[in-house]
Amino acid sequence: MNKRRLINWSIRGPAAAGDRDQASHPASRYLTAETGTRVPHLPPVLARATNREIQP
C-alpha cells in the first residue's frame, strides 16, 4: 500500500497578476511573504514522514 502525502500550498504565482510591474510586484511580495510563513512549518512535517512517504 502506498501512503504518500501530498502537500499543496495553492499560492498563485506572480505571473497570474499580469505582465506589468504595477501588477506583478505586489503579487511577488505576497508570494515571498507566504512562502516565508509556510516554509518553517515544513521541516517538522518532513521529520515525521516515513520513508514510504518520501521515496520518489
PDB file of N, CA, C and O in Angstrom:
ATOM      1  N   MET A   1       0.836  -1.174   0.000  1.00  0.00           N
ATOM      2  CA  MET A   1       0.000   0.000   0.000  1.00  0.00           C
ATOM      3  C   MET A   1       0.886   1.246   0.000  1.00  0.00           C
ATOM      4  O   MET A   1       1.835   1.358   0.744  1.00  0.00           O
ATOM      5  N   ASN A   2       0.543   2.208  -0.838  1.00  0.00           N
ATOM      6  CA  ASN A   2       1.297   3.449  -0.963  1.00  0.00           C
ATOM      7  C   ASN A   2       0.650   4.513  -0.079  1.00  0.00           C
ATOM      8  O   ASN A   2      -0.493   4.872  -0.267  1.00  0.00           O
ATOM      9  N   LYS A   3       1.390   5.035   0.881  1.00  0.00           N
ATOM     10  CA  LYS A   3       0.845   6.021   1.813  1.00  0.00           C
ATOM     11  C   LYS A   3       1.550   7.362   1.672  1.00  0.00           C
ATOM     12  O   LYS A   3       1.996   7.939   2.653  1.00  0.00           O
ATOM     13  N   ARG A   4       1.638   7.863   0.489  1.00  0.00           N
ATOM     14  CA  ARG A   4       2.273   9.162   0.286  1.00  0.00           C
ATOM     15  C   ARG A   4       1.288  10.277   0.593  1.00  0.00           C
ATOM     16  O   ARG A   4       0.103  10.169   0.342  1.00  0.00           O
ATOM     17  N   ARG A   5       1.826  11.360   1.128  1.00  0.00           N
ATOM     18  CA  ARG A   5       1.006  12.538   1.405  1.00  0.00           C
ATOM     19  C   ARG A   5       1.353  13.639   0.416  1.00  0.00           C
ATOM     20  O   ARG A   5       2.511  13.819   0.066  1.00  0.00           O
ATOM     21  N   LEU A   6       0.362  14.350  -0.005  1.00  0.00           N
ATOM     22  CA  LEU A   6       0.555  15.484  -0.897  1.00  0.00           C
ATOM     23  C   LEU A   6       0.442  16.760  -0.083  1.00  0.00           C
ATOM     24  O   LEU A   6      -0.510  16.932   0.683  1.00  0.00           O
ATOM     25  N   ILE A   7       1.423  17.620  -0.232  1.00  0.00           N
ATOM     26  CA  ILE A   7       1.374  18.923   0.418  1.00  0.00           C
ATOM     27  C   ILE A   7       1.223  19.951  -0.695  1.00  0.00           C
ATOM     28  O   ILE A   7       2.088  20.107  -1.544  1.00  0.00           O
ATOM     29  N   ASN A   8       0.098  20.632  -0.684  1.00  0.00           N
ATOM     30  CA  ASN A   8      -0.201  21.616  -1.716  1.00  0.00           C
ATOM     31  C   ASN A   8      -0.470  22.952  -1.048  1.00  0.00           C
ATOM     32  O   ASN A   8      -1.366  23.069  -0.224  1.00  0.00           O
ATOM     33  N   TRP A   9       0.278  23.958  -1.424  1.00  0.00           N
ATOM     34  CA  TRP A   9       0.129  25.253  -0.784  1.00  0.00           C
ATOM     35  C   TRP A   9      -0.798  26.193  -1.535  1.00  0.00           C
ATOM     36  O   TRP A   9      -1.194  27.212  -1.015  1.00  0.00           O
ATOM     37  N   SER A  10      -1.146  25.913  -2.730  1.00  0.00           N
ATOM     38  CA  SER A  10      -2.101  26.720  -3.501  1.00  0.00           C
ATOM     39  C   SER A  10      -1.827  28.223  -3.422  1.00  0.00           C
ATOM     40  O   SER A  10      -2.676  29.012  -3.034  1.00  0.00           O
ATOM     41  N   ILE A  11      -0.655  28.613  -3.785  1.00  0.00           N
ATOM     42  CA  ILE A  11      -0.300  30.034  -3.830  1.00  0.00           C
ATOM     43  C   ILE A  11      -0.187  30.434  -5.299  1.00  0.00           C
ATOM     44  O   ILE A  11       0.540  29.810  -6.058  1.00  0.00           O
ATOM     45  N   ARG A  12      -0.917  31.466  -5.678  1.00  0.00           N
ATOM     46  CA  ARG A  12      -0.860  31.913  -7.066  1.00  0.00           C
ATOM     47  C   ARG A  12       0.493  32.529  -7.378  1.00  0.00           C
ATOM     48  O   ARG A  12       1.056  33.271  -6.571  1.00  0.00           O
ATOM     49  N   GLY A  13       1.004  32.236  -8.547  1.00  0.00           N
ATOM     50  CA  GLY A  13       2.270  32.803  -8.982  1.00  0.00           C
ATOM     51  C   GLY A  13       2.099  34.248  -9.418  1.00  0.00           C
ATOM     52  O   GLY A  13       1.017  34.658  -9.849  1.00  0.00           O
ATOM     53  N   PRO A  14       3.141  35.044  -9.319  1.00  0.00           N
ATOM     54  CA  PRO A  14       3.065  36.456  -9.704  1.00  0.00           C
ATOM     55  C   PRO A  14       2.691  36.658 -11.168  1.00  0.00           C
ATOM     56  O   PRO A  14       2.077  37.666 -11.510  1.00  0.00           O
ATOM     57  N   ALA A  15       3.013  35.707 -12.025  1.00  0.00           N
ATOM     58  CA  ALA A  15       2.683  35.845 -13.446  1.00  0.00           C
ATOM     59  C   ALA A  15       1.175  35.912 -13.667  1.00  0.00           C
ATOM     60  O   ALA A  15       0.713  36.519 -14.635  1.00  0.00           O
ATOM     61  N   ALA A  16       0.402  35.338 -12.762  1.00  0.00           N
ATOM     62  CA  ALA A  16      -1.050  35.369 -12.892  1.00  0.00           C
ATOM     63  C   ALA A  16      -1.609  36.777 -12.701  1.00  0.00           C
ATOM     64  O   ALA A  16      -2.720  37.068 -13.124  1.00  0.00           O
ATOM     65  N   ALA A  17      -0.839  37.661 -12.069  1.00  0.00           N
ATOM     66  CA  ALA A  17      -1.303  39.029 -11.816  1.00  0.00           C
ATOM     67  C   ALA A  17      -1.200  39.914 -13.050  1.00  0.00           C
ATOM     68  O   ALA A  17      -1.845  40.952 -13.128  1.00  0.00           O
ATOM     69  N   GLY A  18      -0.393  39.525 -13.995  1.00  0.00           N
ATOM     70  CA  GLY A  18      -0.205  40.317 -15.205  1.00  0.00           C
ATOM     71  C   GLY A  18       1.264  40.545 -15.481  1.00  0.00           C
ATOM     72  O   GLY A  18       2.119  40.234 -14.667  1.00  0.00           O
ATOM     73  N   ASP A  19       1.532  41.111 -16.638  1.00  0.00           N
ATOM     74  CA  ASP A  19       2.924  41.279 -17.032  1.00  0.00           C
ATOM     75  C   ASP A  19       3.469  42.672 -16.737  1.00  0.00           C
ATOM     76  O   ASP A  19       4.624  42.963 -17.011  1.00  0.00           O
ATOM     77  N   ARG A  20       2.661  43.542 -16.161  1.00  0.00           N
ATOM     78  CA  ARG A  20       3.144  44.881 -15.806  1.00  0.00           C
ATOM     79  C   ARG A  20       3.689  44.866 -14.383  1.00  0.00           C
ATOM     80  O   ARG A  20       3.174  44.181 -13.510  1.00  0.00           O
ATOM     81  N   ASP A  21       4.727  45.656 -14.132  1.00  0.00           N
ATOM     82  CA  ASP A  21       5.323  45.726 -12.796  1.00  0.00           C
ATOM     83  C   ASP A  21       4.311  46.147 -11.738  1.00  0.00           C
ATOM     84  O   ASP A  21       4.357  45.682 -10.608  1.00  0.00           O
ATOM     85  N   GLN A  22       3.389  47.026 -12.116  1.00  0.00           N
ATOM     86  CA  GLN A  22       2.403  47.515 -11.150  1.00  0.00           C
ATOM     87  C   GLN A  22       1.529  46.367 -10.633  1.00  0.00           C
ATOM     88  O   GLN A  22       1.045  46.412  -9.514  1.00  0.00           O
ATOM     89  N   ALA A  23       1.328  45.349 -11.442  1.00  0.00           N
ATOM     90  CA  ALA A  23       0.506  44.210 -11.032  1.00  0.00           C
ATOM     91  C   ALA A  23       1.353  43.093 -10.446  1.00  0.00           C
ATOM     92  O   ALA A  23       0.980  42.484  -9.452  1.00  0.00           O
ATOM     93  N   SER A  24       2.496  42.831 -11.051  1.00  0.00           N
ATOM     94  CA  SER A  24       3.285  41.670 -10.628  1.00  0.00           C
ATOM     95  C   SER A  24       4.119  41.928  -9.369  1.00  0.00           C
ATOM     96  O   SER A  24       4.380  40.996  -8.614  1.00  0.00           O
ATOM     97  N   HIS A  25       4.512  43.156  -9.120  1.00  0.00           N
ATOM     98  CA  HIS A  25       5.343  43.434  -7.939  1.00  0.00           C
ATOM     99  C   HIS A  25       4.606  43.117  -6.628  1.00  0.00           C
ATOM    100  O   HIS A  25       5.163  42.414  -5.779  1.00  0.00           O
ATOM    101  N   PRO A  26       3.385  43.606  -6.414  1.00  0.00           N
ATOM    102  CA  PRO A  26       2.673  43.223  -5.186  1.00  0.00           C
ATOM    103  C   PRO A  26       2.435  41.719  -5.093  1.00  0.00           C
ATOM    104  O   PRO A  26       2.506  41.138  -4.002  1.00  0.00           O
ATOM    105  N   ALA A  27       2.186  41.084  -6.219  1.00  0.00           N
ATOM    106  CA  ALA A  27       1.979  39.633  -6.221  1.00  0.00           C
ATOM    107  C   ALA A  27       3.273  38.913  -5.842  1.00  0.00           C
ATOM    108  O   ALA A  27       3.240  37.905  -5.135  1.00  0.00           O
ATOM    109  N   SER A  28       4.406  39.424  -6.278  1.00  0.00           N
ATOM    110  CA  SER A  28       5.697  38.832  -5.914  1.00  0.00           C
ATOM    111  C   SER A  28       5.963  38.996  -4.424  1.00  0.00           C
ATOM    112  O   SER A  28       6.451  38.080  -3.762  1.00  0.00           O
ATOM    113  N   ARG A  29       5.624  40.162  -3.890  1.00  0.00           N
ATOM    114  CA  ARG A  29       5.805  40.396  -2.450  1.00  0.00           C
ATOM    115  C   ARG A  29       4.915  39.460  -1.636  1.00  0.00           C
ATOM    116  O   ARG A  29       5.331  38.931  -0.611  1.00  0.00           O
ATOM    117  N   TYR A  30       3.686  39.250  -2.108  1.00  0.00           N
ATOM    118  CA  TYR A  30       2.767  38.339  -1.422  1.00  0.00           C
ATOM    119  C   TYR A  30       3.324  36.913  -1.447  1.00  0.00           C
ATOM    120  O   TYR A  30       3.320  36.219  -0.426  1.00  0.00           O
ATOM    121  N   LEU A  31       3.810  36.477  -2.607  1.00  0.00           N
ATOM    122  CA  LEU A  31       4.373  35.133  -2.739  1.00  0.00           C
ATOM    123  C   LEU A  31       5.559  34.956  -1.790  1.00  0.00           C
ATOM    124  O   LEU A  31       5.666  33.939  -1.098  1.00  0.00           O
ATOM    125  N   THR A  32       6.427  35.947  -1.722  1.00  0.00           N
ATOM    126  CA  THR A  32       7.583  35.886  -0.832  1.00  0.00           C
ATOM    127  C   THR A  32       7.154  35.791   0.629  1.00  0.00           C
ATOM    128  O   THR A  32       7.675  34.972   1.396  1.00  0.00           O
ATOM    129  N   ALA A  33       6.179  36.593   1.018  1.00  0.00           N
ATOM    130  CA  ALA A  33       5.702  36.584   2.404  1.00  0.00           C
ATOM    131  C   ALA A  33       5.037  35.246   2.749  1.00  0.00           C
ATOM    132  O   ALA A  33       5.284  34.684   3.825  1.00  0.00           O
ATOM    133  N   GLU A  34       4.200  34.738   1.867  1.00  0.00           N
ATOM    134  CA  GLU A  34       3.510  33.473   2.115  1.00  0.00           C
ATOM    135  C   GLU A  34       4.496  32.318   2.211  1.00  0.00           C
ATOM    136  O   GLU A  34       4.385  31.463   3.086  1.00  0.00           O
ATOM    137  N   THR A  35       5.470  32.302   1.314  1.00  0.00           N
ATOM    138  CA  THR A  35       6.474  31.242   1.343  1.00  0.00           C
ATOM    139  C   THR A  35       7.277  31.307   2.634  1.00  0.00           C
ATOM    140  O   THR A  35       7.515  30.291   3.287  1.00  0.00           O
ATOM    141  N   GLY A  36       7.664  32.513   3.025  1.00  0.00           N
ATOM    142  CA  GLY A  36       8.418  32.685   4.261  1.00  0.00           C
ATOM    143  C   GLY A  36       7.643  32.266   5.496  1.00  0.00           C
ATOM    144  O   GLY A  36       8.217  31.798   6.480  1.00  0.00           O
ATOM    145  N   THR A  37       6.336  32.402   5.446  1.00  0.00           N
ATOM    146  CA  THR A  37       5.491  31.993   6.562  1.00  0.00           C
ATOM    147  C   THR A  37       5.331  30.481   6.612  1.00  0.00           C
ATOM    148  O   THR A  37       5.309  29.871   7.677  1.00  0.00           O
ATOM    149  N   ARG A  38       5.219  29.857   5.454  1.00  0.00           N
ATOM    150  CA  ARG A  38       4.908  28.424   5.388  1.00  0.00           C
ATOM    151  C   ARG A  38       6.132  27.511   5.494  1.00  0.00           C
ATOM    152  O   ARG A  38       6.037  26.419   6.038  1.00  0.00           O
ATOM    153  N   VAL A  39       7.264  27.934   4.970  1.00  0.00           N
ATOM    154  CA  VAL A  39       8.451  27.077   4.945  1.00  0.00           C
ATOM    155  C   VAL A  39       8.892  26.618   6.333  1.00  0.00           C
ATOM    156  O   VAL A  39       9.231  25.444   6.511  1.00  0.00           O
ATOM    157  N   PRO A  40       8.878  27.464   7.357  1.00  0.00           N
ATOM    158  CA  PRO A  40       9.300  26.989   8.681  1.00  0.00           C
ATOM    159  C   PRO A  40       8.444  25.840   9.232  1.00  0.00           C
ATOM    160  O   PRO A  40       8.902  25.081  10.076  1.00  0.00           O
ATOM    161  N   HIS A  41       7.233  25.695   8.751  1.00  0.00           N
ATOM    162  CA  HIS A  41       6.357  24.618   9.214  1.00  0.00           C
ATOM    163  C   HIS A  41       6.628  23.295   8.497  1.00  0.00           C
ATOM    164  O   HIS A  41       6.162  22.238   8.935  1.00  0.00           O
ATOM    165  N   LEU A  42       7.369  23.326   7.408  1.00  0.00           N
ATOM    166  CA  LEU A  42       7.608  22.124   6.608  1.00  0.00           C
ATOM    167  C   LEU A  42       8.601  21.136   7.235  1.00  0.00           C
ATOM    168  O   LEU A  42       8.330  19.934   7.228  1.00  0.00           O
ATOM    169  N   PRO A  43       9.740  21.543   7.788  1.00  0.00           N
ATOM    170  CA  PRO A  43      10.688  20.558   8.353  1.00  0.00           C
ATOM    171  C   PRO A  43      10.086  19.623   9.406  1.00  0.00           C
ATOM    172  O   PRO A  43      10.352  18.416   9.362  1.00  0.00           O
ATOM    173  N   PRO A  44       9.265  20.106  10.339  1.00  0.00           N
ATOM    174  CA  PRO A  44       8.670  19.158  11.285  1.00  0.00           C
ATOM    175  C   PRO A  44       7.767  18.124  10.605  1.00  0.00           C
ATOM    176  O   PRO A  44       7.725  16.964  11.004  1.00  0.00           O
ATOM    177  N   VAL A  45       7.078  18.543   9.570  1.00  0.00           N
ATOM    178  CA  VAL A  45       6.229  17.601   8.827  1.00  0.00           C
ATOM    179  C   VAL A  45       7.100  16.554   8.146  1.00  0.00           C
ATOM    180  O   VAL A  45       6.814  15.354   8.193  1.00  0.00           O
ATOM    181  N   LEU A  46       8.181  16.995   7.527  1.00  0.00           N
ATOM    182  CA  LEU A  46       9.078  16.051   6.850  1.00  0.00           C
ATOM    183  C   LEU A  46       9.783  15.133   7.846  1.00  0.00           C
ATOM    184  O   LEU A  46      10.034  13.971   7.553  1.00  0.00           O
ATOM    185  N   ALA A  47      10.095  15.652   9.022  1.00  0.00           N
ATOM    186  CA  ALA A  47      10.765  14.836  10.039  1.00  0.00           C
ATOM    187  C   ALA A  47       9.870  13.687  10.509  1.00  0.00           C
ATOM    188  O   ALA A  47      10.375  12.621  10.866  1.00  0.00           O
ATOM    189  N   ARG A  48       8.571  13.901  10.516  1.00  0.00           N
ATOM    190  CA  ARG A  48       7.634  12.858  10.934  1.00  0.00           C
ATOM    191  C   ARG A  48       7.271  11.912   9.801  1.00  0.00           C
ATOM    192  O   ARG A  48       6.633  10.887  10.026  1.00  0.00           O
ATOM    193  N   ALA A  49       7.652  12.242   8.575  1.00  0.00           N
ATOM    194  CA  ALA A  49       7.300  11.421   7.422  1.00  0.00           C
ATOM    195  C   ALA A  49       8.055  10.092   7.463  1.00  0.00           C
ATOM    196  O   ALA A  49       9.204  10.025   7.891  1.00  0.00           O
ATOM    197  N   THR A  50       7.407   9.074   6.996  1.00  0.00           N
ATOM    198  CA  THR A  50       8.060   7.773   6.895  1.00  0.00           C
ATOM    199  C   THR A  50       8.801   7.682   5.567  1.00  0.00           C
ATOM    200  O   THR A  50       8.555   8.463   4.654  1.00  0.00           O
ATOM    201  N   ASN A  51       9.692   6.715   5.455  1.00  0.00           N
ATOM    202  CA  ASN A  51      10.438   6.541   4.199  1.00  0.00           C
ATOM    203  C   ASN A  51       9.508   6.276   3.020  1.00  0.00           C
ATOM    204  O   ASN A  51       9.771   6.696   1.920  1.00  0.00           O
ATOM    205  N   ARG A  52       8.413   5.543   3.241  1.00  0.00           N
ATOM    206  CA  ARG A  52       7.476   5.274   2.141  1.00  0.00           C
ATOM    207  C   ARG A  52       6.846   6.548   1.628  1.00  0.00           C
ATOM    208  O   ARG A  52       6.509   6.657   0.458  1.00  0.00           O
ATOM    209  N   GLU A  53       6.644   7.521   2.504  1.00  0.00           N
ATOM    210  CA  GLU A  53       6.020   8.762   2.085  1.00  0.00           C
ATOM    211  C   GLU A  53       6.939   9.647   1.264  1.00  0.00           C
ATOM    212  O   GLU A  53       6.481  10.421   0.441  1.00  0.00           O
ATOM    213  N   ILE A  54       8.234   9.554   1.488  1.00  0.00           N
ATOM    214  CA  ILE A  54       9.147  10.485   0.816  1.00  0.00           C
ATOM    215  C   ILE A  54       9.937   9.855  -0.314  1.00  0.00           C
ATOM    216  O   ILE A  54      10.654  10.553  -1.012  1.00  0.00           O
ATOM    217  N   GLN A  55       9.801   8.582  -0.550  1.00  0.00           N
ATOM    218  CA  GLN A  55      10.501   7.936  -1.662  1.00  0.00           C
ATOM    219  C   GLN A  55       9.853   8.357  -2.977  1.00  0.00           C
ATOM    220  O   GLN A  55       8.645   8.449  -3.072  1.00  0.00           O
ATOM    221  N   PRO A  56      10.662   8.655  -4.003  1.00  0.00           N
ATOM    222  CA  PRO A  56      10.087   9.051  -5.301  1.00  0.00           C
ATOM    223  C   PRO A  56       9.372   7.899  -5.977  1.00  0.00           C
ATOM    224  O   PRO A  56       9.533   6.771  -5.698  1.00  0.00           O
TER     225      PRO A  56
END
